Amino acid sequence: MLKTKTIKPAASGGLLDRRSFLLSGIALSSAYSLKALSASKAGEGRIDTDMPVWAKTPGHNDVEYGLPSEHEKHIKRIQAKNTPETSTFSMWHTPIENQRGIITPNGLHFSVNHNGIPEIDPQQHTLRIHGLVGRPLKFDMESLLRYPMVSAIHFLECAGNTAPNAVSLTALDQDCQELYGQISGAEWSGIPLKYLLKEAGIKPEAKWVIVEGADGGSHARSIPLEKLMDDAIVALYQNGERLRPSQGYPMRLLLPGWEGNTNVKWLTRLEVTDTPAYTKDESGLYSDILDSGEIQRFSFTMDVKSVITHPSGKQTLPDKKGFYEISGLAWSGHGKIKHVEVSADEGKTWAKAHLEGLVLSKSLTRFTIPWRWDGSATTLLSRATDEHGRVQPTRDQWRKKYASYSFNHYNGIQAWHINSDGRVENRYV
Amino acid sequence: MFNKWRAQASIVLLLLLSVFSLPAFTEESITDLGLPLSSLEISKHAITIFPDGSNLPEGQGSVLEGKALYQSKCMMCHGEKGIEGPAARLAGSDGWFSFSDPLRILRIDKNPVLLISVGGLWPHATTIFDYTRRAMPHFAPKSLADNEVYALTAYILYLNGLVHKDLILNKQNLVKVSMPGKERSVVAWPE
């Protein structure tokens, strides 16, 4: 039986104090019911009578490259429909509501490709550095693999993640994958770019670097030298294996905390300059239109943001009331998450969630809070604050800054409405 | 004697200069596996065109030539007037509504990317040349000759009412084209 009396509330709406919840023993106790062994004569009993078939047959051999269980085949990326069907521009969303922890499996990492995915032969791939440098240099894969490497866990988020909530007049009935599927977390390993830039010898007048990919569209972005000399990585590995083609094989630029589009995939050329080039994406698609009508350019950092993934849009809570663990993800391109507050009564009261596992700079951070739903309609919210005191704005606060059709860098507080029948819906509050 | 003194002075000066012209970020590099990159190789790969026109190639193209090219290689994705989509809007203003295009809201409903516009947002005409040359048409990127890229750039500028229909575009007059997106620009970096 559940000893409900000892658990203190953390806020109204059924949010529970995690410490008293853990001490109460509910978290540990589960209903054990040992079936009585069927009667049989001494010595004739067999243990296979109640065992599942897979416990009574030998298993099969393993394979060279493992795949998920047949029963998890439905967990997959989906292609967003709102890209022009005549182009090779495609957006693949990760099922973030199925993820636990802070690492996205490589096959499920989100991917946005403006000119398709090139199939690059690593033996013929070259990284070139030129422009305002003392010695223009080129590197092949063989020599790059000999360089000192670092590993770091970081999120990657497309500037357009959650765009429907930014521009749609009404809250669309969409799930987490549709609304938040352009974010993922991974451990990236590779060479600090500053090693290569130092080897080439940066001239004092250098301020920007035009970074270019080897794809059909030669995707390019102008990146401040300051960022590249700070924490930029030429990533060769993702979660312990070489990059997948859709993530930039054989190498990509990784700019921790900066909008996905600047993390140039299939990295091939770095032109060191004293001025930005105003490439295609920094001229239009990846600029922000402000409320004043001004066009804001080079807004690189992804701001503090969070979303409850369990439960989330279009799911249905299986029991009409009772215990659930609310869980979600928070992140900030400026640094570490300091805390995440959760409300189960549409923002009237808030409680601090538990930050579960690793809390790293510019990384997905998992938060949880125990919740007992009383079965009535309510709305769940989460609000993240980072170590610099940056707090997620409400949707209205965010909207006031931008023109009605500006959709990049949306980080408004997400509201999930819980209907009394348990169905969860995207909602504006 | 005088020459000798001058030679010594210039050596000292050279040494001083080399000290003071040390790159701001330079520390001694611990790695040295990069191979020298020749000027010839750089010139083959340095395709970026800058807003001041640097790196624009020789050549020229007219609005009229651009129109013919546009109709055979671009119109199927960008529409006859550059506003119909489904691919990026090339002409006109950005946003939900436009008096010059009463159907705009329906187009956006089908292709949200049409909310933004090359003619409305892009601050430099050099970017039209740069992107067309490196990435267009989508089905055959880098297949256009420099003269064709000048012609297409001229036609896109003409669709926006930014140049006269008799224009022959080249590296000298391309940088003089004034784009409406430039005046509206604010820069968020450094934060």
CSV table of N, CA and C in Angstrom, one decimal, chain A residues 151-228:
chain,number,residue,atom,x,y,z
A,151,SER,N,37.0,15.3,-26.1
A,151,SER,CA,35.6,14.9,-26.2
A,151,SER,C,34.7,15.8,-25.3
A,152,ALA,N,33.5,16.1,-25.8
A,152,ALA,CA,32.7,17.0,-25.0
A,152,ALA,C,31.2,16.6,-25.4
A,153,ILE,N,30.4,16.7,-24.3
A,153,ILE,CA,28.9,16.4,-24.6
A,153,ILE,C,28.2,17.7,-24.8
A,154,HIS,N,27.6,17.9,-25.9
A,154,HIS,CA,26.9,19.1,-26.2
A,154,HIS,C,25.6,18.9,-26.9
A,155,PHE,N,24.6,19.8,-26.8
A,155,PHE,CA,23.4,19.7,-27.6
A,155,PHE,C,23.7,20.4,-28.9
A,156,LEU,N,22.9,20.0,-29.9
A,156,LEU,CA,22.9,20.8,-31.2
A,156,LEU,C,21.4,21.1,-31.4
A,157,GLU,N,21.1,22.3,-31.8
A,157,GLU,CA,19.7,22.7,-32.0
A,157,GLU,C,19.6,23.6,-33.2
A,158,CYS,N,18.7,23.3,-34.1
A,158,CYS,CA,18.5,24.1,-35.3
A,158,CYS,C,17.8,25.4,-34.8
A,159,ALA,N,18.2,26.5,-35.5
A,159,ALA,CA,17.7,27.8,-35.1
A,159,ALA,C,16.1,27.8,-35.2
A,160,GLY,N,15.6,26.9,-36.1
A,160,GLY,CA,14.2,26.9,-36.4
A,160,GLY,C,13.4,25.9,-35.5
A,161,ASN,N,14.1,25.3,-34.5
A,161,ASN,CA,13.4,24.3,-33.7
A,161,ASN,C,12.2,25.0,-33.0
A,162,THR,N,11.1,24.4,-33.0
A,162,THR,CA,9.8,24.9,-32.3
A,162,THR,C,9.2,26.1,-33.1
A,163,ALA,N,9.6,26.2,-34.3
A,163,ALA,CA,9.1,27.3,-35.1
A,163,ALA,C,7.5,27.4,-35.2
A,164,PRO,N,6.8,26.2,-35.2
A,164,PRO,CA,5.4,26.3,-35.3
A,164,PRO,C,4.8,27.1,-34.1
A,165,ASN,N,5.4,27.0,-32.9
A,165,ASN,CA,4.9,27.7,-31.8
A,165,ASN,C,5.3,29.2,-31.8
A,166,ALA,N,6.3,29.5,-32.6
A,166,ALA,CA,6.7,30.9,-32.8
A,166,ALA,C,5.7,31.7,-33.7
A,167,VAL,N,5.3,31.0,-34.8
A,167,VAL,CA,4.5,31.8,-35.8
A,167,VAL,C,3.0,31.4,-35.9
A,168,SER,N,2.6,30.2,-35.5
A,168,SER,CA,1.2,29.8,-35.6
A,168,SER,C,0.3,30.6,-34.7
A,169,LEU,N,-0.8,31.2,-35.2
A,169,LEU,CA,-1.7,32.0,-34.4
A,169,LEU,C,-2.3,31.2,-33.3
A,170,THR,N,-2.6,29.9,-33.6
A,170,THR,CA,-3.2,29.0,-32.6
A,170,THR,C,-2.2,27.9,-32.4
A,171,ALA,N,-2.3,27.3,-31.2
A,171,ALA,CA,-1.3,26.2,-30.8
A,171,ALA,C,-1.7,25.0,-31.6
A,172,LEU,N,-0.8,24.5,-32.5
A,172,LEU,CA,-1.1,23.3,-33.3
A,172,LEU,C,-1.1,22.1,-32.5
A,173,ASP,N,-2.0,21.1,-32.7
A,173,ASP,CA,-2.0,19.9,-32.0
A,173,ASP,C,-0.8,19.0,-32.5
A,174,GLN,N,0.4,19.2,-32.0
A,174,GLN,CA,1.6,18.5,-32.5
A,174,GLN,C,2.3,17.9,-31.3
A,175,ASP,N,3.1,16.8,-31.6
A,175,ASP,CA,3.8,16.2,-30.6
A,175,ASP,C,5.2,16.8,-30.4
A,176,CYS,N,5.9,16.2,-29.4
A,176,CYS,CA,7.2,16.7,-29.1
A,176,CYS,C,8.2,16.6,-30.3
A,177,GLN,N,8.0,15.5,-31.0
A,177,GLN,CA,8.9,15.3,-32.2
A,177,GLN,C,8.7,16.3,-33.3
A,178,GLU,N,7.4,16.7,-33.5
A,178,GLU,CA,7.1,17.7,-34.5
A,178,GLU,C,7.6,19.1,-34.0
A,179,LEU,N,7.3,19.4,-32.7
A,179,LEU,CA,7.6,20.8,-32.2
A,179,LEU,C,9.1,20.9,-31.8
A,180,TYR,N,9.7,19.9,-31.2
A,180,TYR,CA,11.0,20.0,-30.6
A,180,TYR,C,12.0,19.1,-31.2
A,181,GLY,N,11.7,18.4,-32.4
A,181,GLY,CA,12.6,17.4,-32.9
A,181,GLY,C,13.8,17.9,-33.6
A,182,GLN,N,14.1,19.2,-33.6
A,182,GLN,CA,15.4,19.7,-34.1
A,182,GLN,C,16.4,20.0,-33.1
A,183,ILE,N,16.4,19.1,-32.0
A,183,ILE,CA,17.5,19.2,-31.0
A,183,ILE,C,17.9,17.8,-30.7
A,184,SER,N,19.2,17.6,-30.4
A,184,SER,CA,19.7,16.3,-30.0
A,184,SER,C,20.9,16.6,-29.1
A,185,GLY,N,21.4,15.5,-28.4
A,185,GLY,CA,22.5,15.6,-27.6
A,185,GLY,C,23.5,14.5,-28.0
A,186,ALA,N,24.8,14.8,-27.9
A,186,ALA,CA,25.8,13.8,-28.3
A,186,ALA,C,27.1,14.1,-27.7
A,187,GLU,N,28.0,13.1,-27.6
A,187,GLU,CA,29.4,13.3,-27.2
A,187,GLU,C,30.1,13.4,-28.5
A,188,TRP,N,30.8,14.6,-28.7
A,188,TRP,CA,31.5,14.8,-29.9
A,188,TRP,C,33.0,14.7,-29.6
A,189,SER,N,33.8,14.1,-30.5
A,189,SER,CA,35.2,14.0,-30.3
A,189,SER,C,35.9,14.4,-31.5
A,190,GLY,N,37.0,15.2,-31.3
A,190,GLY,CA,37.8,15.7,-32.5
A,190,GLY,C,38.8,16.6,-32.0
A,191,ILE,N,39.3,17.4,-33.0
A,191,ILE,CA,40.5,18.2,-32.8
A,191,ILE,C,40.0,19.7,-32.5
A,192,PRO,N,40.5,20.2,-31.3
A,192,PRO,CA,40.2,21.7,-31.1
A,192,PRO,C,40.7,22.5,-32.3
A,193,LEU,N,39.8,23.2,-32.9
A,193,LEU,CA,40.2,23.9,-34.2
A,193,LEU,C,41.3,24.9,-34.0
A,194,LYS,N,41.5,25.4,-32.7
A,194,LYS,CA,42.6,26.4,-32.5
A,194,LYS,C,43.9,25.8,-32.8
A,195,TYR,N,44.1,24.4,-32.6
A,195,TYR,CA,45.4,23.8,-32.9
A,195,TYR,C,45.7,24.0,-34.4
A,196,LEU,N,44.7,23.8,-35.3
A,196,LEU,CA,45.0,23.9,-36.7
A,196,LEU,C,45.2,25.4,-37.1
A,197,LEU,N,44.4,26.3,-36.5
A,197,LEU,CA,44.5,27.7,-36.8
A,197,LEU,C,45.9,28.3,-36.4
A,198,LYS,N,46.3,27.8,-35.2
A,198,LYS,CA,47.6,28.3,-34.7
A,198,LYS,C,48.7,27.8,-35.6
A,199,GLU,N,48.6,26.5,-36.1
A,199,GLU,CA,49.6,26.0,-37.0
A,199,GLU,C,49.7,26.8,-38.2
A,200,ALA,N,48.6,27.3,-38.7
A,200,ALA,CA,48.6,28.1,-39.9
A,200,ALA,C,49.1,29.6,-39.6
A,201,GLY,N,49.0,30.0,-38.3
A,201,GLY,CA,49.4,31.3,-37.9
A,201,GLY,C,48.5,32.4,-38.3
A,202,ILE,N,47.6,32.8,-37.4
A,202,ILE,CA,46.5,33.8,-37.7
A,202,ILE,C,47.1,35.2,-37.7
A,203,LYS,N,46.9,36.0,-38.7
A,203,LYS,CA,47.4,37.3,-38.7
A,203,LYS,C,46.5,38.2,-37.8
A,204,PRO,N,47.1,39.3,-37.3
A,204,PRO,CA,46.5,40.1,-36.3
A,204,PRO,C,45.2,40.8,-36.8
A,205,GLU,N,45.0,41.1,-38.1
A,205,GLU,CA,43.8,41.7,-38.6
A,205,GLU,C,42.7,40.8,-38.8
A,206,ALA,N,42.9,39.5,-38.5
A,206,ALA,CA,41.8,38.5,-38.8
A,206,ALA,C,40.8,38.6,-37.7
A,207,LYS,N,39.5,38.6,-38.1
A,207,LYS,CA,38.4,38.6,-37.2
A,207,LYS,C,37.3,37.6,-37.4
A,208,TRP,N,37.2,37.1,-38.7
A,208,TRP,CA,36.2,36.2,-39.1
A,208,TRP,C,36.8,35.0,-39.9
A,209,VAL,N,36.1,33.9,-39.9
A,209,VAL,CA,36.5,32.8,-40.8
A,209,VAL,C,35.3,32.3,-41.6
A,210,ILE,N,35.4,32.3,-42.9
A,210,ILE,CA,34.3,31.7,-43.7
A,210,ILE,C,34.5,30.2,-43.7
A,211,VAL,N,33.5,29.5,-43.2
A,211,VAL,CA,33.6,28.1,-43.0
A,211,VAL,C,32.8,27.4,-44.1
A,212,GLU,N,33.3,26.4,-44.8
A,212,GLU,CA,32.6,25.9,-45.9
A,212,GLU,C,32.6,24.4,-45.9
A,213,GLY,N,31.5,23.8,-46.3
A,213,GLY,CA,31.3,22.3,-46.4
A,213,GLY,C,31.6,21.9,-47.9
A,214,ALA,N,31.7,20.5,-48.0
A,214,ALA,CA,32.0,19.9,-49.3
A,214,ALA,C,30.8,19.4,-50.0
A,215,ASP,N,29.6,19.8,-49.5
A,215,ASP,CA,28.3,19.3,-50.1
A,215,ASP,C,28.0,20.0,-51.4
A,216,GLY,N,27.0,19.6,-52.1
A,216,GLY,CA,26.6,20.1,-53.4
A,216,GLY,C,26.4,21.6,-53.4
A,217,GLY,N,25.9,22.2,-52.3
A,217,GLY,CA,25.7,23.6,-52.2
A,217,GLY,C,26.8,24.4,-51.6
A,218,SER,N,27.9,23.7,-51.3
A,218,SER,CA,29.1,24.3,-50.6
A,218,SER,C,28.6,25.3,-49.5
A,219,HIS,N,27.8,24.7,-48.6
A,219,HIS,CA,27.2,25.4,-47.5
A,219,HIS,C,28.3,26.2,-46.8
A,220,ALA,N,28.1,27.5,-46.5
A,220,ALA,CA,29.1,28.4,-45.9
A,220,ALA,C,28.5,29.3,-44.9
A,221,ARG,N,29.2,29.5,-43.8
A,221,ARG,CA,28.8,30.5,-42.8
A,221,ARG,C,30.1,31.3,-42.4
A,222,SER,N,29.8,32.6,-42.0
A,222,SER,CA,30.9,33.4,-41.5
A,222,SER,C,30.9,33.3,-39.9
A,223,ILE,N,32.0,32.9,-39.4
A,223,ILE,CA,32.1,32.6,-37.9
A,223,ILE,C,33.1,33.5,-37.3
A,224,PRO,N,32.8,34.2,-36.2
A,224,PRO,CA,33.8,35.0,-35.5
A,224,PRO,C,35.0,34.2,-35.1
A,225,LEU,N,36.2,34.7,-35.3
A,225,LEU,CA,37.4,34.0,-35.0
A,225,LEU,C,37.5,33.7,-33.5
A,226,GLU,N,36.9,34.6,-32.7
A,226,GLU,CA,36.9,34.4,-31.2
A,226,GLU,C,36.3,33.1,-30.8
A,227,LYS,N,35.2,32.7,-31.4
A,227,LYS,CA,34.5,31.5,-31.1
A,227,LYS,C,35.4,30.3,-31.5
A,228,LEU,N,36.0,30.4,-32.7
A,228,LEU,CA,36.8,29.3,-33.2
A,228,LEU,C,38.0,29.0,-32.4
